[in-house]
Amino acid sequence: MNCELFKQNVILLVYDELPDDILFEMRQHAERCPACNLELESAQQFRKDVSADPALEPTPNLLAASRMHLQEALETAETARGWRAWVFHLVWDPVDWLRQIRFFPALAAAILIFGFAGGVLTAFKIKTPPVSGIAQIGNGQSAEASIAGIRGITQDPNTNTVQINYDKLLPSSAQGSINNPDIEKLLLYAAHTQENPGVRVESVAILSQKCDEAQVRQAMMRALLDDHNPGVRLQALEGLEEYVKEDVQVRDVVVQALLNDTNPGVRTEAIRLLQPVKADSTVRSAFERLSKRHDNEYIRSESERTLASLPNID
Amino acid sequence: MSVMENVVGAISSPADTSPVRGTMVSQALRRVDDNVLIREAQRGNRAAFEELVRQYDHAVLRLALRLTASEQDAQDIYQEAFLKAYRNLVSFRFECSFYTWIYRIVTNLCLDHLRKKNVRKEEAPVTTMQDGTELSLIDQVADDRSHSNPERDLMRRELGHKIGLALNRLTPRERMVFELKHYQGLKLRTIGEMLSTTEETAKNTLFRATQKLRGALSEMR
């Protein structure tokens, strides 16, 4: 170790960047050489001085604000990235896209069907002569609409013109608060007419939040008694729960469900709902009936237990 | 048991009691944790990415704040760095740690900022004293912590001002190496990796930076 090498490495010594063997040599050298010892002290003092200047620390507020802004930026970037990636993938890498489609037979089939339907529609439009017809009579959306039914066909005896009166279904969507009368009307409609039980469950679940309205409560009661889907009936029960005490009509409907529903889950839930009004004579007689002849062990024992908890009024 | 718990269980054992081994294990765990999170984030799990952000964002913001001396600029760099990381995460190949990778992004952004600042000759807002010395306005903000001593506080501010001036005289790269070494406590090998250079170059840069700083501070004494 010489003084020149010492000077070159002294800062590495101060910042703990030297391997043990060189460190040992330097310490030995500093003990022997007063100038290098001074250099070492000076370097150590430098580190101490700079360390006396406290590093600026980000405040919790700054960190929180930065995180919040980043979150917003990430959300924007995510949306943009999703679309960009999709478009890029589709436009620039159709082979890979098709390769992926190969592994999703349902999607591939759906695309095929849509393609076929699109082709048929296009061909139909091309072949149909642009005479005064569907487009003029309707509102120009016949291509998008499904025909619900033909009401009548008449032909002009003097020409070859035919007039067809038909109904069509137009896909639409509505958005709004559940308190909006139009939305409520749609929900009520969906609750009892829709073929799809999933839609019925959803609409009944939403409507159950506003059972304070007579019309909605009626729809819930109808769903509980008539709907084929036990999920819908359970959802209706949930909505009616808080009215079992105050509304005798609701209570009777729940009793009906307890006695006649085919689903044990619905019957069990009805037992729970009727607990606060178990002293009611109608409810009591329903429990008596079930305790004597019900084929479900649990419901029978629950009915017995409920009756046992009631004071003897005879 | 979660994926993370499985990983942790596989690496650590109750026999790991020595401090060195403990540090090594914690580093290994951190790296494994990061890798799990990165893989999740690469699959599009934004929560995993946000977890990664939360592990490093304090250090990133601190570095940006030190180098820019401006909360607004630090925030901009913070945001740009993590957005870049988010956009390019799919290309992360696990050749270095996420920590090194994000620091590389941040240091590049900070270097750009410092270079632009040097071109514009931006300075921190300063005030001139009666004796002609200039003091940074930022340094004049009183330290009202209960333990502070007014005399010591004044000396601290003066020293801070001198160090600030000396640091501003460094080239952006020297400043960066010094900041990473002195204030962030990183090893020169890591600094070299972050700045896409060798450990030897980082050593030389640190040497030049400290020489300049020592010279500047001794002039100011």
Short mmCIF file of C-alpha atoms in Angstrom, two decimals:
data_model
loop_
_atom_site.label_atom_id
_atom_site.label_comp_id
_atom_site.label_asym_id
_atom_site.label_seq_id
_atom_site.Cartn_x
_atom_site.Cartn_y
_atom_site.Cartn_z
CA MET A 1 0.00 0.00 0.00
CA ASN A 2 1.35 3.41 -0.92
CA CYS A 3 0.01 6.91 -0.21
CA GLU A 4 -1.37 7.42 -3.74
CA LEU A 5 -3.37 4.18 -3.60
CA PHE A 6 -4.52 5.09 -0.10
CA LYS A 7 -5.90 8.44 -1.32
CA GLN A 8 -7.70 6.74 -4.19
CA ASN A 9 -9.36 4.24 -1.89
CA VAL A 10 -9.99 6.29 1.23
CA ILE A 11 -13.54 7.20 0.25
CA LEU A 12 -14.31 3.53 -0.41
CA LEU A 13 -13.02 2.79 3.08
CA VAL A 14 -15.28 5.44 4.58
CA TYR A 15 -18.29 4.07 2.70
CA ASP A 16 -17.54 0.42 3.60
CA GLU A 17 -16.86 -0.65 0.06
CA LEU A 18 -13.51 -2.33 0.55
CA PRO A 19 -12.80 -6.04 0.93
CA ASP A 20 -11.34 -7.05 4.28
CA ASP A 21 -7.76 -7.62 3.05
CA ILE A 22 -7.43 -4.13 1.50
CA LEU A 23 -9.15 -2.57 4.49
CA PHE A 24 -6.61 -4.19 6.80
CA GLU A 25 -3.72 -2.95 4.67
CA MET A 26 -5.11 0.58 4.62
CA ARG A 27 -5.59 0.69 8.37
CA GLN A 28 -2.03 -0.53 8.84
CA HIS A 29 -0.81 2.12 6.42
CA ALA A 30 -2.75 4.93 8.17
CA GLU A 31 -1.16 3.97 11.48
CA ARG A 32 2.29 4.31 9.96
CA CYS A 33 1.68 7.41 7.75
CA PRO A 34 0.51 10.65 9.47
CA ALA A 35 -0.49 12.31 6.15
CA CYS A 36 -2.69 9.38 5.16
CA ASN A 37 -4.09 9.24 8.68
CA LEU A 38 -5.07 12.90 8.27
CA GLU A 39 -6.61 12.10 4.90
CA LEU A 40 -8.65 9.33 6.52
CA GLU A 41 -9.85 11.66 9.29
CA SER A 42 -10.75 14.29 6.71
CA ALA A 43 -12.75 11.79 4.67
CA GLN A 44 -14.54 10.53 7.78
CA GLN A 45 -15.33 14.13 8.77
CA PHE A 46 -16.71 14.76 5.28
CA ARG A 47 -19.10 11.83 5.61
CA LYS A 48 -20.13 13.04 9.05
CA ASP A 49 -20.74 16.60 7.77
CA VAL A 50 -22.85 15.48 4.86
CA SER A 51 -24.78 13.12 7.13
CA ALA A 52 -25.57 16.07 9.40
CA ASP A 53 -27.70 17.42 6.56
CA PRO A 54 -30.83 15.35 7.06
CA ALA A 55 -32.23 13.72 3.97
CA LEU A 56 -35.56 15.16 2.87
CA GLU A 57 -38.19 12.63 3.79
CA PRO A 58 -41.49 12.55 1.95
CA THR A 59 -44.33 13.47 4.26
CA PRO A 60 -47.18 10.98 4.72
CA ASN A 61 -49.43 13.46 2.93
CA LEU A 62 -47.14 13.60 -0.08
CA LEU A 63 -46.92 9.82 -0.20
CA ALA A 64 -50.68 9.46 0.07
CA ALA A 65 -51.28 12.07 -2.63
CA SER A 66 -48.72 10.41 -4.90
CA ARG A 67 -50.37 7.01 -4.42
CA MET A 68 -53.76 8.47 -5.18
CA HIS A 69 -52.58 10.13 -8.39
CA LEU A 70 -50.81 6.97 -9.43
CA GLN A 71 -53.96 4.96 -8.85
CA GLU A 72 -55.90 7.27 -11.15
CA ALA A 73 -53.17 7.14 -13.78
CA LEU A 74 -53.06 3.34 -13.58
CA GLU A 75 -56.78 3.12 -14.10
CA THR A 76 -56.55 5.29 -17.19
CA ALA A 77 -53.54 3.34 -18.45
CA GLU A 78 -55.30 0.04 -17.85
CA THR A 79 -58.32 1.04 -19.89
CA ALA A 80 -56.17 2.40 -22.70
CA ARG A 81 -53.89 -0.64 -22.60
CA GLY A 82 -56.85 -3.02 -22.78
CA TRP A 83 -58.21 -1.45 -25.93
CA ARG A 84 -54.81 -0.92 -27.52
CA ALA A 85 -53.75 -4.48 -26.87
CA TRP A 86 -56.99 -5.84 -28.26
CA VAL A 87 -56.87 -3.73 -31.41
CA PHE A 88 -53.15 -4.34 -31.88
CA HIS A 89 -53.62 -8.05 -31.42
CA LEU A 90 -56.47 -8.18 -33.86
CA VAL A 91 -54.89 -5.99 -36.52
CA TRP A 92 -51.25 -7.02 -36.32
CA ASP A 93 -51.39 -10.56 -35.18
CA PRO A 94 -54.49 -12.20 -36.67
CA VAL A 95 -52.72 -15.57 -36.88
CA ASP A 96 -52.14 -15.65 -33.14
CA TRP A 97 -55.67 -14.44 -32.60
CA LEU A 98 -57.05 -17.26 -34.70
CA ARG A 99 -54.74 -19.69 -32.91
CA GLN A 100 -56.23 -18.59 -29.61
CA ILE A 101 -59.74 -18.86 -30.96
CA ARG A 102 -58.98 -22.50 -31.74
CA PHE A 103 -58.84 -23.20 -28.02
CA PHE A 104 -62.20 -21.62 -27.30
CA PRO A 105 -64.71 -23.70 -29.24
CA ALA A 106 -67.75 -21.87 -27.83
CA LEU A 107 -66.36 -18.50 -28.85
CA ALA A 108 -65.32 -19.84 -32.22
CA ALA A 109 -68.81 -21.27 -32.72
CA ALA A 110 -70.39 -17.95 -31.69
CA ILE A 111 -68.19 -16.06 -34.15
CA LEU A 112 -69.08 -18.55 -36.86
CA ILE A 113 -72.79 -18.15 -36.15
CA PHE A 114 -72.55 -14.36 -36.13
CA GLY A 115 -70.56 -14.44 -39.32
CA PHE A 116 -73.05 -16.73 -40.97
CA ALA A 117 -75.99 -14.61 -39.78
CA GLY A 118 -74.22 -11.47 -40.96
CA GLY A 119 -73.59 -13.05 -44.33
CA VAL A 120 -77.22 -14.14 -44.71
CA LEU A 121 -78.49 -10.69 -43.73
CA THR A 122 -76.12 -8.98 -46.13
CA ALA A 123 -77.13 -11.29 -48.94
CA PHE A 124 -80.77 -10.74 -48.06
CA LYS A 125 -80.34 -6.97 -48.17
CA ILE A 126 -78.48 -7.11 -51.45
CA LYS A 127 -81.05 -9.35 -53.11
CA THR A 128 -84.11 -7.44 -51.85
CA PRO A 129 -85.06 -4.78 -54.38
CA PRO A 130 -85.21 -1.31 -52.88
CA VAL A 131 -88.94 -0.96 -53.33
CA SER A 132 -91.17 0.84 -50.91
CA GLY A 133 -91.20 -1.77 -48.24
CA ILE A 134 -89.84 -2.67 -44.87
CA ALA A 135 -87.41 0.18 -44.57
CA GLN A 136 -89.94 2.86 -45.34
CA ILE A 137 -92.80 1.40 -43.41
CA GLY A 138 -90.77 0.70 -40.30
CA ASN A 139 -88.32 3.06 -38.66
CA GLY A 140 -85.29 1.84 -40.54
CA GLN A 141 -84.09 -0.49 -37.82
CA SER A 142 -85.55 -3.72 -39.14
CA ALA A 143 -82.12 -5.22 -39.72
CA GLU A 144 -81.29 -4.95 -36.01
CA ALA A 145 -84.71 -6.01 -34.76
CA SER A 146 -86.13 -9.51 -34.37
CA ILE A 147 -89.56 -10.10 -35.82
CA ALA A 148 -91.92 -10.98 -33.01
CA GLY A 149 -94.90 -11.93 -35.19
CA ILE A 150 -96.76 -11.14 -38.40
CA ARG A 151 -100.20 -9.64 -37.80
CA GLY A 152 -101.53 -9.52 -41.31
CA ILE A 153 -100.65 -9.68 -45.01
CA THR A 154 -102.57 -7.94 -47.77
CA GLN A 155 -101.79 -7.73 -51.47
CA ASP A 156 -102.85 -4.90 -53.73
CA PRO A 157 -104.96 -6.66 -56.41
CA ASN A 158 -103.73 -4.35 -59.15
CA THR A 159 -100.03 -4.48 -58.45
CA ASN A 160 -97.64 -7.00 -57.02
CA THR A 161 -97.17 -4.93 -53.86
CA VAL A 162 -97.68 -6.71 -50.58
CA GLN A 163 -98.24 -5.03 -47.25
CA ILE A 164 -97.13 -6.93 -44.20
CA ASN A 165 -97.98 -5.75 -40.70
CA TYR A 166 -95.63 -7.18 -38.14
CA ASP A 167 -94.27 -6.61 -34.68
CA LYS A 168 -90.59 -6.47 -33.98
CA LEU A 169 -88.39 -6.62 -30.92
CA LEU A 170 -85.80 -3.92 -30.60
CA PRO A 171 -82.93 -4.44 -28.14
CA SER A 172 -82.80 -1.47 -25.78
CA SER A 173 -81.27 -0.64 -22.47
CA ALA A 174 -82.26 1.61 -19.64
CA GLN A 175 -80.18 2.98 -16.86
CA GLY A 176 -81.24 4.85 -13.78
CA SER A 177 -81.93 4.83 -10.09
CA ILE A 178 -84.07 2.04 -8.70
CA ASN A 179 -86.41 4.79 -7.52
CA ASN A 180 -87.01 5.86 -11.10
CA PRO A 181 -90.61 4.81 -11.99
CA ASP A 182 -89.57 3.55 -15.43
CA ILE A 183 -86.78 1.42 -13.99
CA GLU A 184 -89.16 0.10 -11.36
CA LYS A 185 -91.70 -0.79 -14.03
CA LEU A 186 -89.04 -2.72 -15.95
CA LEU A 187 -87.92 -4.51 -12.81
CA LEU A 188 -91.49 -5.51 -11.96
CA TYR A 189 -91.95 -6.72 -15.49
CA ALA A 190 -88.72 -8.71 -15.30
CA ALA A 191 -89.73 -10.18 -11.94
CA HIS A 192 -92.69 -12.10 -13.28
CA THR A 193 -92.47 -12.38 -17.05
CA GLN A 194 -88.86 -12.96 -17.88
CA GLU A 195 -87.99 -16.48 -19.00
CA ASN A 196 -84.47 -16.29 -17.66
CA PRO A 197 -84.47 -17.19 -13.93
CA GLY A 198 -81.18 -15.32 -13.47
CA VAL A 199 -82.87 -12.10 -14.56
CA ARG A 200 -85.80 -12.83 -12.24
CA VAL A 201 -83.45 -13.41 -9.31
CA GLU A 202 -81.66 -10.14 -10.05
CA SER A 203 -84.83 -8.13 -10.42
CA VAL A 204 -86.43 -9.62 -7.28
CA ALA A 205 -83.19 -9.00 -5.35
CA ILE A 206 -83.21 -5.36 -6.41
CA LEU A 207 -86.91 -4.93 -5.77
CA SER A 208 -86.58 -6.50 -2.32
CA GLN A 209 -84.81 -3.28 -1.28
CA LYS A 210 -88.04 -1.34 -1.72
CA CYS A 211 -90.71 -3.63 -0.36
CA ASP A 212 -92.19 -0.66 1.45
CA GLU A 213 -94.10 0.05 -1.75
CA ALA A 214 -97.34 -1.89 -2.00
CA GLN A 215 -96.89 -2.68 -5.68
CA VAL A 216 -93.41 -4.09 -5.11
CA ARG A 217 -94.54 -6.06 -2.09
CA GLN A 218 -97.33 -7.60 -4.17
CA ALA A 219 -94.78 -8.61 -6.79
CA MET A 220 -92.62 -10.19 -4.08
CA MET A 221 -95.58 -12.17 -2.73
CA ARG A 222 -96.48 -13.32 -6.22
CA ALA A 223 -92.88 -14.37 -6.82
CA LEU A 224 -92.83 -16.30 -3.53
CA LEU A 225 -95.97 -18.21 -4.39
CA ASP A 226 -95.68 -18.66 -8.13
CA ASP A 227 -92.11 -18.55 -9.32
CA HIS A 228 -90.71 -21.90 -10.43
CA ASN A 229 -87.21 -21.06 -9.35
CA PRO A 230 -86.37 -21.58 -5.64
CA GLY A 231 -83.63 -18.93 -5.88
CA VAL A 232 -86.23 -16.33 -6.85
CA ARG A 233 -88.57 -17.50 -4.06
CA LEU A 234 -85.77 -17.27 -1.49
CA GLN A 235 -84.93 -13.81 -2.70
CA ALA A 236 -88.57 -12.79 -2.39
CA LEU A 237 -88.66 -14.18 1.17
CA GLU A 238 -85.65 -12.08 2.04
CA GLY A 239 -87.40 -8.95 0.79
CA LEU A 240 -90.57 -9.76 2.71
CA GLU A 241 -88.83 -10.57 5.98
CA GLU A 242 -89.33 -7.27 7.72
CA TYR A 243 -93.03 -7.09 6.78
CA VAL A 244 -94.04 -10.43 8.27
CA LYS A 245 -94.89 -8.75 11.55
CA GLU A 246 -96.74 -5.71 10.28
CA ASP A 247 -98.47 -7.05 7.15
CA VAL A 248 -100.93 -9.90 7.72
CA GLN A 249 -101.14 -10.55 4.01
CA VAL A 250 -97.38 -11.08 3.85
CA ARG A 251 -97.58 -13.35 6.87
CA ASP A 252 -100.27 -15.49 5.19
CA VAL A 253 -98.21 -15.79 2.04
CA VAL A 254 -95.17 -16.90 4.04
CA VAL A 255 -97.37 -19.45 5.83
CA GLN A 256 -98.53 -20.66 2.42
CA ALA A 257 -94.91 -21.03 1.40
CA LEU A 258 -94.15 -22.91 4.60
CA LEU A 259 -96.96 -25.37 3.98
CA ASN A 260 -96.82 -25.80 0.24
CA ASP A 261 -93.41 -24.89 -1.14
CA THR A 262 -91.67 -27.85 -2.73
CA ASN A 263 -88.21 -26.67 -1.73
CA PRO A 264 -87.02 -27.52 1.83
CA GLY A 265 -84.67 -24.51 1.78
CA VAL A 266 -87.59 -22.15 1.20
CA ARG A 267 -89.66 -23.89 3.90
CA THR A 268 -86.76 -23.68 6.38
CA GLU A 269 -86.34 -19.99 5.62
CA ALA A 270 -90.09 -19.50 6.07
CA ILE A 271 -89.85 -21.10 9.53
CA ARG A 272 -87.18 -18.58 10.45
CA LEU A 273 -89.22 -15.65 9.16
CA LEU A 274 -92.28 -16.73 11.10
CA GLN A 275 -90.51 -17.02 14.46
CA PRO A 276 -91.41 -13.47 15.57
CA VAL A 277 -95.12 -14.14 14.86
CA LYS A 278 -95.31 -17.74 16.00
CA ALA A 279 -98.10 -16.88 18.44
CA ASP A 280 -100.39 -15.93 15.55
CA SER A 281 -103.16 -18.52 15.32
CA THR A 282 -102.64 -19.11 11.59
CA VAL A 283 -98.94 -19.57 12.06
CA ARG A 284 -99.46 -21.78 15.07
CA SER A 285 -101.89 -24.05 13.21
CA ALA A 286 -99.42 -24.28 10.32
CA PHE A 287 -96.69 -25.40 12.69
CA GLU A 288 -99.06 -27.91 14.30
CA ARG A 289 -99.86 -29.33 10.91
CA LEU A 290 -96.21 -29.64 9.98
CA SER A 291 -95.21 -31.14 13.31
CA LYS A 292 -97.68 -33.97 12.77
CA ARG A 293 -97.26 -34.92 9.16
CA HIS A 294 -94.28 -33.35 7.47
CA ASP A 295 -91.93 -35.80 5.82
CA ASN A 296 -88.83 -33.65 6.36
CA GLU A 297 -87.29 -34.50 9.74
CA TYR A 298 -85.73 -31.10 10.22
CA ILE A 299 -88.89 -29.15 9.42
CA ARG A 300 -90.95 -31.43 11.64
CA SER A 301 -88.60 -31.03 14.58
CA GLU A 302 -88.31 -27.28 14.04
CA SER A 303 -92.09 -27.00 14.03
CA GLU A 304 -92.29 -29.01 17.25
CA ARG A 305 -89.61 -26.86 18.84
CA THR A 306 -91.44 -23.68 17.84
CA LEU A 307 -94.68 -24.97 19.27
CA ALA A 308 -92.96 -26.05 22.48
CA SER A 309 -91.59 -22.55 22.95
CA LEU A 310 -95.10 -21.07 22.85
CA PRO A 311 -97.10 -20.61 26.05
CA ASN A 312 -99.97 -23.06 26.40
CA ILE A 313 -103.16 -21.08 25.77
CA ASP A 314 -105.62 -23.95 26.20
CA MET B 1 -52.56 -21.81 2.66
CA SER B 2 -51.70 -19.02 0.16
CA VAL B 3 -48.97 -19.19 -2.49
CA MET B 4 -46.97 -16.68 -0.48
CA GLU B 5 -47.29 -18.68 2.73
CA ASN B 6 -46.11 -21.81 0.92
CA VAL B 7 -43.08 -20.00 -0.40
CA VAL B 8 -42.25 -18.51 2.97
CA GLY B 9 -42.65 -21.86 4.64
CA ALA B 10 -40.30 -23.48 2.14
CA ILE B 11 -37.51 -20.94 2.58
CA SER B 12 -37.44 -20.08 6.25
CA SER B 13 -36.86 -22.51 9.05
CA PRO B 14 -36.87 -22.04 12.83
CA ALA B 15 -33.15 -22.77 12.94
CA ASP B 16 -32.34 -19.54 11.06
CA THR B 17 -31.33 -17.42 14.00
CA SER B 18 -28.02 -15.77 13.06
CA PRO B 19 -28.29 -12.10 11.97
CA VAL B 20 -26.39 -12.63 8.70
CA ARG B 21 -28.41 -15.66 7.82
CA GLY B 22 -31.51 -13.80 8.90
CA THR B 23 -30.69 -10.93 6.54
CA MET B 24 -29.95 -13.32 3.73
CA VAL B 25 -33.19 -15.15 4.31
CA SER B 26 -35.17 -11.92 4.46
CA GLN B 27 -33.56 -10.75 1.21
CA ALA B 28 -34.29 -14.08 -0.42
CA LEU B 29 -37.85 -13.95 0.85
CA ARG B 30 -38.29 -10.43 -0.43
CA ARG B 31 -37.03 -11.44 -3.84
CA VAL B 32 -39.31 -14.48 -3.92
CA ASP B 33 -42.24 -12.36 -2.74
CA ASP B 34 -41.48 -9.82 -5.45
CA ASN B 35 -41.26 -12.51 -8.09
CA VAL B 36 -44.63 -13.93 -7.09
CA LEU B 37 -46.15 -10.46 -7.22
CA ILE B 38 -44.48 -9.64 -10.53
CA ARG B 39 -45.79 -12.84 -12.12
CA GLU B 40 -49.26 -12.04 -10.85
CA ALA B 41 -48.97 -8.46 -12.12
CA GLN B 42 -47.75 -9.71 -15.48
CA ARG B 43 -50.94 -11.77 -15.70
CA GLY B 44 -52.88 -8.53 -15.32
CA ASN B 45 -53.49 -8.55 -11.58
CA ARG B 46 -53.37 -4.87 -10.71
CA ALA B 47 -53.63 -5.50 -6.99
CA ALA B 48 -50.32 -7.38 -7.19
CA PHE B 49 -48.74 -4.45 -8.98
CA GLU B 50 -50.06 -2.06 -6.36
CA GLU B 51 -48.55 -4.28 -3.68
CA LEU B 52 -45.19 -3.96 -5.43
CA VAL B 53 -45.64 -0.21 -5.61
CA ARG B 54 -46.28 -0.04 -1.90
CA GLN B 55 -43.07 -1.91 -1.16
CA TYR B 56 -40.86 0.53 -3.01
CA ASP B 57 -42.73 3.76 -3.44
CA HIS B 58 -41.46 5.41 -0.28
CA ALA B 59 -37.84 4.89 -1.35
CA VAL B 60 -38.64 6.05 -4.88
CA LEU B 61 -40.35 9.19 -3.67
CA ARG B 62 -37.53 9.95 -1.24
CA LEU B 63 -34.91 9.65 -3.99
CA ALA B 64 -36.94 11.82 -6.34
CA LEU B 65 -37.55 14.37 -3.62
CA ARG B 66 -33.86 14.57 -2.74
CA LEU B 67 -32.80 14.98 -6.31
CA THR B 68 -35.45 17.44 -7.40
CA ALA B 69 -35.94 19.29 -4.11
CA SER B 70 -39.50 19.84 -5.27
CA GLU B 71 -42.55 17.95 -4.11
CA GLN B 72 -44.32 18.51 -7.41
CA ASP B 73 -41.39 17.27 -9.50
CA ALA B 74 -40.86 14.33 -7.14
CA GLN B 75 -44.50 13.40 -7.50
CA ASP B 76 -44.27 13.61 -11.29
CA ILE B 77 -41.20 11.39 -11.36
CA TYR B 78 -42.83 8.95 -8.95
CA GLN B 79 -45.88 8.67 -11.16
CA GLU B 80 -43.97 8.42 -14.40
CA ALA B 81 -41.64 5.77 -12.98
CA PHE B 82 -44.40 3.48 -11.78
CA LEU B 83 -46.46 4.01 -14.92
CA LYS B 84 -43.43 3.04 -17.00
CA ALA B 85 -42.93 0.00 -14.82
CA TYR B 86 -46.59 -0.93 -15.22
CA ARG B 87 -46.49 -0.56 -18.99
CA ASN B 88 -43.26 -2.50 -19.37
CA LEU B 89 -43.75 -5.12 -16.70
CA VAL B 90 -44.49 -7.77 -19.33
CA SER B 91 -40.94 -7.34 -20.57
CA PHE B 92 -39.43 -7.85 -17.11
CA ARG B 93 -37.29 -10.99 -17.42
CA PHE B 94 -36.22 -11.51 -13.79
CA GLU B 95 -32.59 -10.87 -14.71
CA CYS B 96 -32.33 -8.39 -11.85
CA SER B 97 -34.46 -7.64 -8.83
CA PHE B 98 -37.56 -5.51 -9.17
CA TYR B 99 -35.89 -3.08 -6.80
CA THR B 100 -32.95 -2.59 -9.17
CA TRP B 101 -35.29 -2.35 -12.13
CA ILE B 102 -37.57 0.31 -10.65
CA TYR B 103 -34.57 2.24 -9.36
CA ARG B 104 -33.08 2.14 -12.84
CA ILE B 105 -36.25 3.72 -14.19
CA VAL B 106 -36.29 6.33 -11.44
CA THR B 107 -32.61 7.20 -11.76
CA ASN B 108 -33.01 7.66 -15.51
CA LEU B 109 -35.96 9.97 -15.00
CA CYS B 110 -34.08 11.88 -12.31
CA LEU B 111 -31.01 12.18 -14.53
CA ASP B 112 -33.18 13.61 -17.30
CA HIS B 113 -34.67 16.01 -14.80
CA LEU B 114 -31.24 17.09 -13.52
CA ARG B 115 -29.94 17.57 -17.06
CA LYS B 116 -32.95 19.70 -17.98
CA LYS B 117 -32.54 21.63 -14.76
CA ASN B 118 -28.88 22.27 -15.55
CA VAL B 119 -29.83 23.53 -19.01
CA ARG B 120 -32.49 25.83 -17.61
CA LYS B 121 -30.17 26.83 -14.76
CA GLU B 122 -32.99 26.45 -12.37
CA GLU B 123 -32.10 27.20 -8.83
CA ALA B 124 -33.95 26.77 -5.61
CA PRO B 125 -35.58 30.01 -4.50
CA VAL B 126 -32.90 31.92 -2.65
CA THR B 127 -32.69 34.99 -0.49
CA THR B 128 -29.61 37.19 -0.14
CA MET B 129 -28.42 38.02 3.37
CA GLN B 130 -26.96 41.39 4.38
CA ASP B 131 -23.44 39.99 4.17
CA GLY B 132 -24.11 38.85 0.60
CA THR B 133 -24.55 35.15 1.31
CA GLU B 134 -27.45 33.46 -0.40
CA LEU B 135 -29.67 31.13 1.57
CA SER B 136 -32.22 28.76 0.16
CA LEU B 137 -35.76 29.74 1.04
CA ILE B 138 -36.53 26.11 1.67
CA ASP B 139 -33.78 26.03 4.26
CA GLN B 140 -35.31 29.02 6.00
CA VAL B 141 -38.42 27.11 6.96
CA ALA B 142 -38.16 26.82 10.72
CA ASP B 143 -37.76 23.41 12.23
CA ASP B 144 -40.43 23.56 14.89
CA ARG B 145 -39.88 20.09 16.26
CA SER B 146 -39.96 20.11 20.02
CA HIS B 147 -36.41 18.80 20.39
CA SER B 148 -34.86 21.44 18.13
CA ASN B 149 -32.30 23.89 19.41
CA PRO B 150 -32.34 27.32 17.62
CA GLU B 151 -28.54 27.62 17.45
CA ARG B 152 -28.05 24.08 16.28
CA ASP B 153 -30.94 24.53 13.89
CA LEU B 154 -29.28 27.58 12.31
CA MET B 155 -25.98 25.72 11.92
CA ARG B 156 -27.79 22.74 10.45
CA ARG B 157 -29.51 24.98 7.92
CA GLU B 158 -26.31 26.71 6.95
CA LEU B 159 -24.55 23.41 6.50
CA GLY B 160 -27.50 22.07 4.56
CA HIS B 161 -27.37 25.09 2.30
CA LYS B 162 -23.65 24.65 1.68
CA ILE B 163 -24.07 20.98 0.93
CA GLY B 164 -26.94 21.80 -1.41
CA LEU B 165 -24.81 24.28 -3.31
CA ALA B 166 -21.91 21.82 -3.49
CA LEU B 167 -24.21 19.05 -4.74
CA ASN B 168 -25.59 21.35 -7.42
CA ARG B 169 -22.07 21.77 -8.79
CA LEU B 170 -21.78 18.05 -9.52
CA THR B 171 -22.63 16.60 -12.90
CA PRO B 172 -26.00 14.82 -12.96
CA ARG B 173 -24.28 11.43 -12.99
CA GLU B 174 -21.93 12.29 -10.12
CA ARG B 175 -24.84 13.64 -8.16
CA MET B 176 -26.80 10.49 -8.78
CA VAL B 177 -24.01 8.14 -7.71
CA PHE B 178 -23.38 10.20 -4.59
CA GLU B 179 -27.07 10.32 -3.69
CA LEU B 180 -27.46 6.59 -4.17
CA LYS B 181 -24.37 5.85 -2.14
CA HIS B 182 -24.60 8.37 0.66
CA TYR B 183 -28.30 8.95 1.15
CA GLN B 184 -29.75 5.68 -0.09
CA GLY B 185 -26.90 3.53 1.25
CA LEU B 186 -26.65 1.33 -1.83
CA LYS B 187 -23.63 -0.77 -2.74
CA LEU B 188 -21.58 0.45 -5.68
CA ARG B 189 -22.22 -2.81 -7.49
CA THR B 190 -25.98 -2.17 -7.28
CA ILE B 191 -25.52 1.46 -8.31
CA GLY B 192 -23.55 0.29 -11.33
CA GLU B 193 -26.37 -2.10 -12.23
CA MET B 194 -28.98 0.64 -11.84
CA LEU B 195 -27.07 3.08 -13.99
CA SER B 196 -26.30 0.37 -16.55
CA THR B 197 -22.59 0.67 -15.98
CA THR B 198 -19.84 -1.22 -14.16
CA GLU B 199 -18.98 -1.17 -10.49
CA GLU B 200 -15.59 0.25 -11.42
CA THR B 201 -17.17 3.20 -13.23
CA ALA B 202 -19.47 3.81 -10.27
CA LYS B 203 -16.41 3.78 -7.98
CA ASN B 204 -14.62 6.33 -10.14
CA THR B 205 -17.71 8.52 -10.31
CA LEU B 206 -18.09 8.40 -6.53
CA PHE B 207 -14.43 9.28 -6.15
CA ARG B 208 -14.80 12.33 -8.43
CA ALA B 209 -18.02 13.40 -6.71
CA THR B 210 -16.55 13.24 -3.22
CA GLN B 211 -13.39 15.04 -4.34
CA LYS B 212 -15.50 17.88 -5.71
CA LEU B 213 -17.73 17.97 -2.65
CA ARG B 214 -14.87 17.94 -0.21
CA GLY B 215 -13.21 20.72 -2.16
CA ALA B 216 -16.39 22.78 -2.27
CA LEU B 217 -17.14 22.30 1.42
CA SER B 218 -13.61 23.17 2.48
CA GLU B 219 -13.83 26.38 0.38
CA MET B 220 -17.02 27.30 2.19
CA ARG B 221 -15.60 26.77 5.69
#
